[in-house]
XYZ file of N, CA and C in Angstrom:
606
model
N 94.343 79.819 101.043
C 95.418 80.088 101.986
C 95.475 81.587 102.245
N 95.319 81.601 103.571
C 95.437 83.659 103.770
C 97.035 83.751 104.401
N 98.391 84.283 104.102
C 99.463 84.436 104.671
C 99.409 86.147 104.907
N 99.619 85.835 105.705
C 99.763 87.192 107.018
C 100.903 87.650 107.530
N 101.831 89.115 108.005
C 102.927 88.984 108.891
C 102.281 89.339 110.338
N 102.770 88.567 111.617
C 102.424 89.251 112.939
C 101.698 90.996 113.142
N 102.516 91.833 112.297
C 102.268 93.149 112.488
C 100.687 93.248 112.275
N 100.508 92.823 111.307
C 98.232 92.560 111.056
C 98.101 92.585 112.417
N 98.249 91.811 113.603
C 97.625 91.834 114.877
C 97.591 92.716 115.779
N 99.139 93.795 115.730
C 99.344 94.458 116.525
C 98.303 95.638 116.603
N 97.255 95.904 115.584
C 96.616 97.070 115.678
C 95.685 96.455 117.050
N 95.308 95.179 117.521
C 94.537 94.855 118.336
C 94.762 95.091 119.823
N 94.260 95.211 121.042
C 94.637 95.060 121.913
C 95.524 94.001 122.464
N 95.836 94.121 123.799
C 96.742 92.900 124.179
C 95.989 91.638 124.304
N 94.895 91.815 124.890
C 94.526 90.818 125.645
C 93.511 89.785 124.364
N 93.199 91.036 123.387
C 92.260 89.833 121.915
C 93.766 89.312 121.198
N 95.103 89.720 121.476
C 96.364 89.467 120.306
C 96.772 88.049 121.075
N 97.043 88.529 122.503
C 96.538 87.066 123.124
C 96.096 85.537 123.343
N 94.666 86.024 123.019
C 93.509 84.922 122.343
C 93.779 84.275 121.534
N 93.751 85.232 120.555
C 94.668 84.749 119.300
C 95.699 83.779 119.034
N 96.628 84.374 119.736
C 98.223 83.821 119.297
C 98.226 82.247 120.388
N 97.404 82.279 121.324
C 97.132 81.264 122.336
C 96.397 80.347 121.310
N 95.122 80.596 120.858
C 93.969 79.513 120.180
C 94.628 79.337 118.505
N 95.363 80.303 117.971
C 95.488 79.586 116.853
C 97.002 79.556 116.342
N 97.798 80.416 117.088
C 99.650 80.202 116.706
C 100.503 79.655 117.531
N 99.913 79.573 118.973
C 100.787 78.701 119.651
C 99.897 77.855 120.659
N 99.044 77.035 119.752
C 97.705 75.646 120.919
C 98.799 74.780 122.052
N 98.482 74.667 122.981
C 98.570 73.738 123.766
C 98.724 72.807 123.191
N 97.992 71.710 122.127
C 97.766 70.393 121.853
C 99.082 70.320 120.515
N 100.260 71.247 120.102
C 100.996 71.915 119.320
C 100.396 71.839 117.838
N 98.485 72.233 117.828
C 98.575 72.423 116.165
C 97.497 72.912 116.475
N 96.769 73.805 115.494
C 95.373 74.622 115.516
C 94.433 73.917 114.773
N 93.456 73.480 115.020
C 92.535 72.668 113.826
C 91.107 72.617 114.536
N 90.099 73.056 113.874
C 88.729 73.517 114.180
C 87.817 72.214 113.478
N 86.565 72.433 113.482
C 85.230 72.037 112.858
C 84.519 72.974 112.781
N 84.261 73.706 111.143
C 83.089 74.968 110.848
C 81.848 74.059 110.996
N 81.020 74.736 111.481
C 79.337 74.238 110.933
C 78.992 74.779 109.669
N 77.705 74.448 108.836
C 77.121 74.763 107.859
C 77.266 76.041 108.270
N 76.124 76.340 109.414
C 75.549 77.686 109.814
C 76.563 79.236 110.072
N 77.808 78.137 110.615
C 78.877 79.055 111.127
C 79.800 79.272 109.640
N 79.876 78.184 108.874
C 80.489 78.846 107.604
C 79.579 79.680 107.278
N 78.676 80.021 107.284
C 77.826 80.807 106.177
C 78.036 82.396 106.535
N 78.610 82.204 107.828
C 78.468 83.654 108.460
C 79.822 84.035 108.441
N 81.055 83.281 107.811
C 82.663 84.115 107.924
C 82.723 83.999 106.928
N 81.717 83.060 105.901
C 81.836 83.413 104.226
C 82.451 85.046 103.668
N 81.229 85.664 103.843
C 81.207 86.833 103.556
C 82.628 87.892 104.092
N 82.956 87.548 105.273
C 84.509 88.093 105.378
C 85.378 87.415 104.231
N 85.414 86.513 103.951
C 86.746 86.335 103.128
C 86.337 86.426 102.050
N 85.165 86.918 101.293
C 85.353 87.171 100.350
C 85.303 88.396 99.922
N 85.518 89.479 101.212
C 85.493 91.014 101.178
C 87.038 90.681 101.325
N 87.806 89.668 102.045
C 89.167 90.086 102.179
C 89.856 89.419 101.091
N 89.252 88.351 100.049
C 90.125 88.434 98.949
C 89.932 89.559 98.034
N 88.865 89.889 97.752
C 88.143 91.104 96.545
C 88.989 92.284 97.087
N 89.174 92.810 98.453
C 89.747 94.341 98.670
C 91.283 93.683 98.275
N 91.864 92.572 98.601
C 93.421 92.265 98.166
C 93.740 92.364 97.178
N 92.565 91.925 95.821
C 92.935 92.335 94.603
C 92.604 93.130 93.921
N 92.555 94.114 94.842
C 92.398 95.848 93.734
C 93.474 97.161 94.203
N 93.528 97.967 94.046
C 94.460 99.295 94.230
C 93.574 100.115 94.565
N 93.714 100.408 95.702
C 93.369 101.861 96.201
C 94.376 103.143 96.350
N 93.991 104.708 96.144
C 94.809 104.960 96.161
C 95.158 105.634 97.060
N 94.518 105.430 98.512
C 95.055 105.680 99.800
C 95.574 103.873 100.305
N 97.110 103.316 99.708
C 97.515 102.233 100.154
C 97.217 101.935 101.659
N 97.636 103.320 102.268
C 97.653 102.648 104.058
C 95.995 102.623 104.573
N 95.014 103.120 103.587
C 93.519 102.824 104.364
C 93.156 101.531 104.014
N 94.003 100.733 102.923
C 93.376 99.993 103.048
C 94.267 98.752 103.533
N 95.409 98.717 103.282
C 96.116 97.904 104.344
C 95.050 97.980 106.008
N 94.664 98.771 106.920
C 94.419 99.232 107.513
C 92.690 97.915 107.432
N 92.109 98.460 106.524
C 90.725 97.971 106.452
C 91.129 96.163 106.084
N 91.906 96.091 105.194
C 92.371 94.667 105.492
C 92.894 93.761 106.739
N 93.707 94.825 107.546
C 93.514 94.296 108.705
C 92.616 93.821 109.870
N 92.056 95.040 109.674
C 90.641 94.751 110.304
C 89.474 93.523 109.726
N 89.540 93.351 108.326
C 88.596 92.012 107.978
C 89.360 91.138 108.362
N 91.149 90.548 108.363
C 91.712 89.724 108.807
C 91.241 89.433 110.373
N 91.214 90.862 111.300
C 91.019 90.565 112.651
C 89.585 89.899 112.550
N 88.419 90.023 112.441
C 87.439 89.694 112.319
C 86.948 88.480 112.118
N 87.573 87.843 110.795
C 87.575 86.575 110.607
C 88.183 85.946 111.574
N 89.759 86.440 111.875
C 90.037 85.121 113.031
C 89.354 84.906 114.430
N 88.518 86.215 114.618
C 87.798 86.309 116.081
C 86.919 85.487 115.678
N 86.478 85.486 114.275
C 84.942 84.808 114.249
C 85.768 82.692 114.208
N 86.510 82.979 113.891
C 87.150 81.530 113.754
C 86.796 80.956 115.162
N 87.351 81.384 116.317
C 87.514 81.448 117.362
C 86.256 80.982 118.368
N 85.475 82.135 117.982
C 84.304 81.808 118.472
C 83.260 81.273 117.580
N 83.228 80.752 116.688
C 82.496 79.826 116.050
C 82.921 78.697 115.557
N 84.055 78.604 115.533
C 84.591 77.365 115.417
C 84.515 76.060 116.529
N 84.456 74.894 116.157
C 84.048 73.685 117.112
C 85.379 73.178 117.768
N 86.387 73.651 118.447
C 87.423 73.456 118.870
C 87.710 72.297 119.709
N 88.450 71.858 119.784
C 89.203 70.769 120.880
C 89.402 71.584 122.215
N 88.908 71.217 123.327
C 89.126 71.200 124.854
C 90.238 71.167 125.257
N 90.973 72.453 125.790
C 92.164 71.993 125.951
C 92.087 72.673 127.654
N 93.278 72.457 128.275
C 93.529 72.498 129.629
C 93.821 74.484 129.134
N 93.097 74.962 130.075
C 93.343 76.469 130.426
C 94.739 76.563 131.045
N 95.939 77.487 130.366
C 97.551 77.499 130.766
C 97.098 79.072 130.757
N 98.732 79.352 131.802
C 98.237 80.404 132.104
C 99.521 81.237 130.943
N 99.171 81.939 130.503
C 99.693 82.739 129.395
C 100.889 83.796 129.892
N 101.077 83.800 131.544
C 101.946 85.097 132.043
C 102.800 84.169 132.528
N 103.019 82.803 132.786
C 103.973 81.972 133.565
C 105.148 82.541 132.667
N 106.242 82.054 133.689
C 107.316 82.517 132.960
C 107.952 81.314 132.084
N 107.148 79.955 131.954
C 107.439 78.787 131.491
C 106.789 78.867 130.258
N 105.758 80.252 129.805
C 105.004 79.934 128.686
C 105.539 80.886 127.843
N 105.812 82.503 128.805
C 106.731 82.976 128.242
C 107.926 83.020 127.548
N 108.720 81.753 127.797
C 110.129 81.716 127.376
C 109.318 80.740 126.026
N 108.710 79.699 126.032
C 108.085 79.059 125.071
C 107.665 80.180 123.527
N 106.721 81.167 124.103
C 106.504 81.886 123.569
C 107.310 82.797 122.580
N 108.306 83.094 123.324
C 109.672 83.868 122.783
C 110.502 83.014 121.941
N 110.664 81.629 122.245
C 111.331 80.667 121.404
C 110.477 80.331 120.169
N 109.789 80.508 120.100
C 108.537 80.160 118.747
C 108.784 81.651 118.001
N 108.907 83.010 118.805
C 108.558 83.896 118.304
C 110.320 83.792 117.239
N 111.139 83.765 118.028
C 112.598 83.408 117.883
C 112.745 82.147 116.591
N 111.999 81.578 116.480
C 112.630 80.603 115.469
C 111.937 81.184 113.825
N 110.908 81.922 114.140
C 110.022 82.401 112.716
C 111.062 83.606 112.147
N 112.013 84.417 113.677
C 112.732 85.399 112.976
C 113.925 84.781 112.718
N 114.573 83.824 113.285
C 115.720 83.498 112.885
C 116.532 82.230 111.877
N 115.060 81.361 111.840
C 115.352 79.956 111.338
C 116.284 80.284 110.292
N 116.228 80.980 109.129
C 117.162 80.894 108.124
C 119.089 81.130 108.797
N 119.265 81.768 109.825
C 120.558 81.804 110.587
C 120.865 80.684 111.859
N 120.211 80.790 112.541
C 119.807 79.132 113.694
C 119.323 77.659 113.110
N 120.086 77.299 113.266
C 119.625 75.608 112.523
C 119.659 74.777 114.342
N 120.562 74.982 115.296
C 120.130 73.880 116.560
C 119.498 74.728 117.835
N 119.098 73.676 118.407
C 118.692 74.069 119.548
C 119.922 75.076 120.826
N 120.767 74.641 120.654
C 121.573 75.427 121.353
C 121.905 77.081 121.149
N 121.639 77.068 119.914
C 121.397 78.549 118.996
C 120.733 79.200 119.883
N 119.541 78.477 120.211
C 118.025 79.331 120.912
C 118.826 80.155 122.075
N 118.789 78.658 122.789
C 118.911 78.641 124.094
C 119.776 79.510 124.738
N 120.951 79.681 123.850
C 122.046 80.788 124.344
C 121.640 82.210 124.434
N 120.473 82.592 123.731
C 120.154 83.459 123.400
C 118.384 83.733 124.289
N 117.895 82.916 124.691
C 117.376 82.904 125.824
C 117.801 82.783 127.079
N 118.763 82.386 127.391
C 119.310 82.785 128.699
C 119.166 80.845 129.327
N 118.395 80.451 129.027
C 117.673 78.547 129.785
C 118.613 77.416 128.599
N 118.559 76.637 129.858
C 118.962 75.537 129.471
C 118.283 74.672 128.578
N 118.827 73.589 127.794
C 118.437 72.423 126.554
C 117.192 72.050 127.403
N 117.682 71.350 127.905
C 116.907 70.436 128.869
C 115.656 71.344 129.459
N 115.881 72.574 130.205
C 114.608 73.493 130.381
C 113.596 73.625 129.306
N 114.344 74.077 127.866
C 113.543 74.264 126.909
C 113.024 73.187 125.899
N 113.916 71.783 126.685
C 112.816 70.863 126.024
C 111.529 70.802 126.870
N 111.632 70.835 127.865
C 110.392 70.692 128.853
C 109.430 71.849 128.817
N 109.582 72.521 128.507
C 108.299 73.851 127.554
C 107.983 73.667 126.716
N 108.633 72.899 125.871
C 108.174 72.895 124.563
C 107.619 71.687 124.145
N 107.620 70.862 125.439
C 107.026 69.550 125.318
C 105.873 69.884 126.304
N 105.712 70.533 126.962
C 104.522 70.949 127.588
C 103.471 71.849 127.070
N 104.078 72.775 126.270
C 102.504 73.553 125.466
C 102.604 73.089 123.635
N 103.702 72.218 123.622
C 103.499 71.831 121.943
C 103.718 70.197 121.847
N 103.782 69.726 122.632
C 104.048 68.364 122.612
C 104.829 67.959 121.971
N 105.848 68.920 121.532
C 107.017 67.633 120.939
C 108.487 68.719 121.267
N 109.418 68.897 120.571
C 110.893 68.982 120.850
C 111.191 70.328 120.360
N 112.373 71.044 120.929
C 112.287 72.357 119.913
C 113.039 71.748 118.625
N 114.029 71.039 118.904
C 114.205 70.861 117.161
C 113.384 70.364 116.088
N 112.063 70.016 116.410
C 111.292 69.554 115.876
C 110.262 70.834 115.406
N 110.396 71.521 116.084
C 110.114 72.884 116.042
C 110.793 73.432 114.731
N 112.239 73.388 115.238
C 112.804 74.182 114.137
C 112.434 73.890 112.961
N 113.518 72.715 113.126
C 112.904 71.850 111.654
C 111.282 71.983 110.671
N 110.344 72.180 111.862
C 109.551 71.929 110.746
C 109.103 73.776 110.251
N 110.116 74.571 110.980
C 109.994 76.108 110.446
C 110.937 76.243 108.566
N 111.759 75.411 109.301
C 113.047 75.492 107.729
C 111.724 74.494 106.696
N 111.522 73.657 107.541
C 110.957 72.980 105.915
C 109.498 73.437 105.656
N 108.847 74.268 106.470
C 107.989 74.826 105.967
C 107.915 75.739 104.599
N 108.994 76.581 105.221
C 109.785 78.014 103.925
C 110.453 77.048 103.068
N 111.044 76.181 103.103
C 111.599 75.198 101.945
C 110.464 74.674 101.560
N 109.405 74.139 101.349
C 108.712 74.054 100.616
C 107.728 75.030 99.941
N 107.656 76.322 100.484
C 107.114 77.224 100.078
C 107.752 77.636 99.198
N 109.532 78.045 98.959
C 110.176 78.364 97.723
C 110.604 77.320 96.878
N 110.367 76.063 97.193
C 109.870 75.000 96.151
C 108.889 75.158 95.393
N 108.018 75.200 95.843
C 106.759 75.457 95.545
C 106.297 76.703 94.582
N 106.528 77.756 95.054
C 105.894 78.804 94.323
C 107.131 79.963 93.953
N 108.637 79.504 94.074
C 109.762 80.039 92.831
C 110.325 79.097 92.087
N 111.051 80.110 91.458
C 111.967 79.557 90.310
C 113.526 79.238 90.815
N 113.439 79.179 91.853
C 114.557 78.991 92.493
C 115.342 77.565 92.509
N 116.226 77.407 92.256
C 117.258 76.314 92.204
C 117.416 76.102 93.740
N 117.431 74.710 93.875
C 117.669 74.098 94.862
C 118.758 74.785 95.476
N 120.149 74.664 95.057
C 121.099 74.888 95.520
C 121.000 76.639 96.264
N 120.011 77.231 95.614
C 119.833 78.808 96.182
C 119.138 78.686 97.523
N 117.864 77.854 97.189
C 117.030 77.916 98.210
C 117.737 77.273 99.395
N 118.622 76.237 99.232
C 119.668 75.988 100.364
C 120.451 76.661 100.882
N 120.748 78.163 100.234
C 121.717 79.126 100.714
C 120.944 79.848 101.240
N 119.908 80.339 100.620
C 118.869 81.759 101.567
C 118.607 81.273 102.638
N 117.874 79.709 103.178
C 117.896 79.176 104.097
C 119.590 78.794 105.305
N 120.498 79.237 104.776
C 121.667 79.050 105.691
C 122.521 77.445 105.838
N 122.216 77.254 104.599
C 122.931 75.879 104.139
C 123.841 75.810 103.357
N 125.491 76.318 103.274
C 125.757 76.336 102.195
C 126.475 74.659 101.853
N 125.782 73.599 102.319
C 126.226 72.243 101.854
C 124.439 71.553 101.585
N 124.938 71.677 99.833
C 123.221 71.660 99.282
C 122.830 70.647 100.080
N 123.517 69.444 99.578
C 123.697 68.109 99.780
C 123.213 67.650 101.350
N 123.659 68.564 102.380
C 123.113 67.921 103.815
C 121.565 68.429 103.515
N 121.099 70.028 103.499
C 119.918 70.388 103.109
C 119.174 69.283 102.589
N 119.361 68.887 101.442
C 118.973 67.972 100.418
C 118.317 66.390 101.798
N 119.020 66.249 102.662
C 119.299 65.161 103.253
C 118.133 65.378 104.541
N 118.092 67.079 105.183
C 117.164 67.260 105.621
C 115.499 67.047 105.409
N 115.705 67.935 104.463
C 114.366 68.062 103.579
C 113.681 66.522 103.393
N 114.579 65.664 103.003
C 114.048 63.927 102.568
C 113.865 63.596 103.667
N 114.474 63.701 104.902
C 113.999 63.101 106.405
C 112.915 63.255 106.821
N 113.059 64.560 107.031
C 111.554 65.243 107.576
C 110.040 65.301 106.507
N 110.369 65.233 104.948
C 108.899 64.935 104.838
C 108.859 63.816 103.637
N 109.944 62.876 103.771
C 110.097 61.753 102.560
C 110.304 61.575 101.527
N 110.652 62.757 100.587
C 110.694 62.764 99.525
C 111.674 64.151 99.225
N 112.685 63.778 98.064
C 113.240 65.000 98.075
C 113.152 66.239 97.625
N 114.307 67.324 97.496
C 113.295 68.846 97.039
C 112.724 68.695 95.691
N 113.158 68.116 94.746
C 113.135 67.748 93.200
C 111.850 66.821 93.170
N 111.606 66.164 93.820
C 110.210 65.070 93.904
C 109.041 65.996 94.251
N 109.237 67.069 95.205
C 108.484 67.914 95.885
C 107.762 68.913 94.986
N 108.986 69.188 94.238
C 108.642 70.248 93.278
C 107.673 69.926 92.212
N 108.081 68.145 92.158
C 107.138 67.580 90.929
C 105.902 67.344 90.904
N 105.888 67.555 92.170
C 104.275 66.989 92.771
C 103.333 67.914 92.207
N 101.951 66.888 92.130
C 101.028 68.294 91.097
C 100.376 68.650 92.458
């Protein structure tokens, strides 16, 4: 698993940050998923294993190598891109102002999910209507923005399941729940099992 914040991209131009955020953070078909070849793994091998080895050492110019890590991050995902066996999707045009507001609402739910739990949250704050922004978001992701949301909260809820020591009842508050119990009720909807089952899982 490589976890990244947005800022890694910004050293790039517009138009490769673009590419990017089009082919692998916000697909048309609403999910990113490739086919490596033998030949084509063999050749982004060698990036990730310069970008785990430089992650786990200390340099003691921190920002050259933040810096050089970015750059093997950019690299690999270009090489993803273009060597990867992708799904065909319909060419959208990236400047509409229908992909834009899409765009901004995705960008909007990664900064705000822990304070915004509905769709109306967004929307007030984009300026468009429910109904507008279901129809964007059913057009370049195929499904709903609350479905959206939702699966932003239970993403990070299973991530501090997962890898803290955190009590349920906390991880329901950092997330903006202070009624464990509905949380609790979320979490079991959306992926079947509850936070305590989740946690147990090997």
């Amino acid at each position: 698993m490589i976890c990244f914040t947005e800022d890694f991209l910004l050293r790039l131009d517009n138009n490769l940050q673009n590419k990017i955020k089009v082919r692998l953070f916000y697909p048309l078909e609403g999910y990113a998923h490739c086919n490596i070849s033998a030949n084509s793994k063999n050749k982004i091998m060698p990036c990730i294993k310069r970008l785990f080895e430089e992650n786990n050492i200390q340099h003691k110019d921190a920002s050259l190598q933040v810096s050089y890590i970015a750059s093997l991050l950019s690299l690999f995902l270009i090489d993803m891109i273009r060597l990867g066996n992708w799904k065909e999707s319909t060419i959208i045009d990236t400047t509409s102002d229908s992909y834009q507001v899409y765009q901004k609402f995705i960008q909007l739910v990664n900064e705000k999910f822990c304070v915004f739990h509905t769709v109306k949250d967004y929307t007030e704050i984009l300026g468009v209507s429910q109904t507008t922004l279901n129809v964007y978001t059913k057009q370049f992701a195929k499904t709903t923005p609350l479905k959206i949301i939702n699966n932003r909260i239970i993403l990070e809820a299973k991530r501090l399941i997962r890898y803290t020591p955190m009590r349920i009842k906390q991880i329901s508050l950092s997330l903006g729940y202070e009624d464990t119990s509905y949380f609790i009720k979320l979490f079991k909807r959306n992926v079947g099992i509850s936070p305590i089952e989740f946690r147990e899982l090997d």
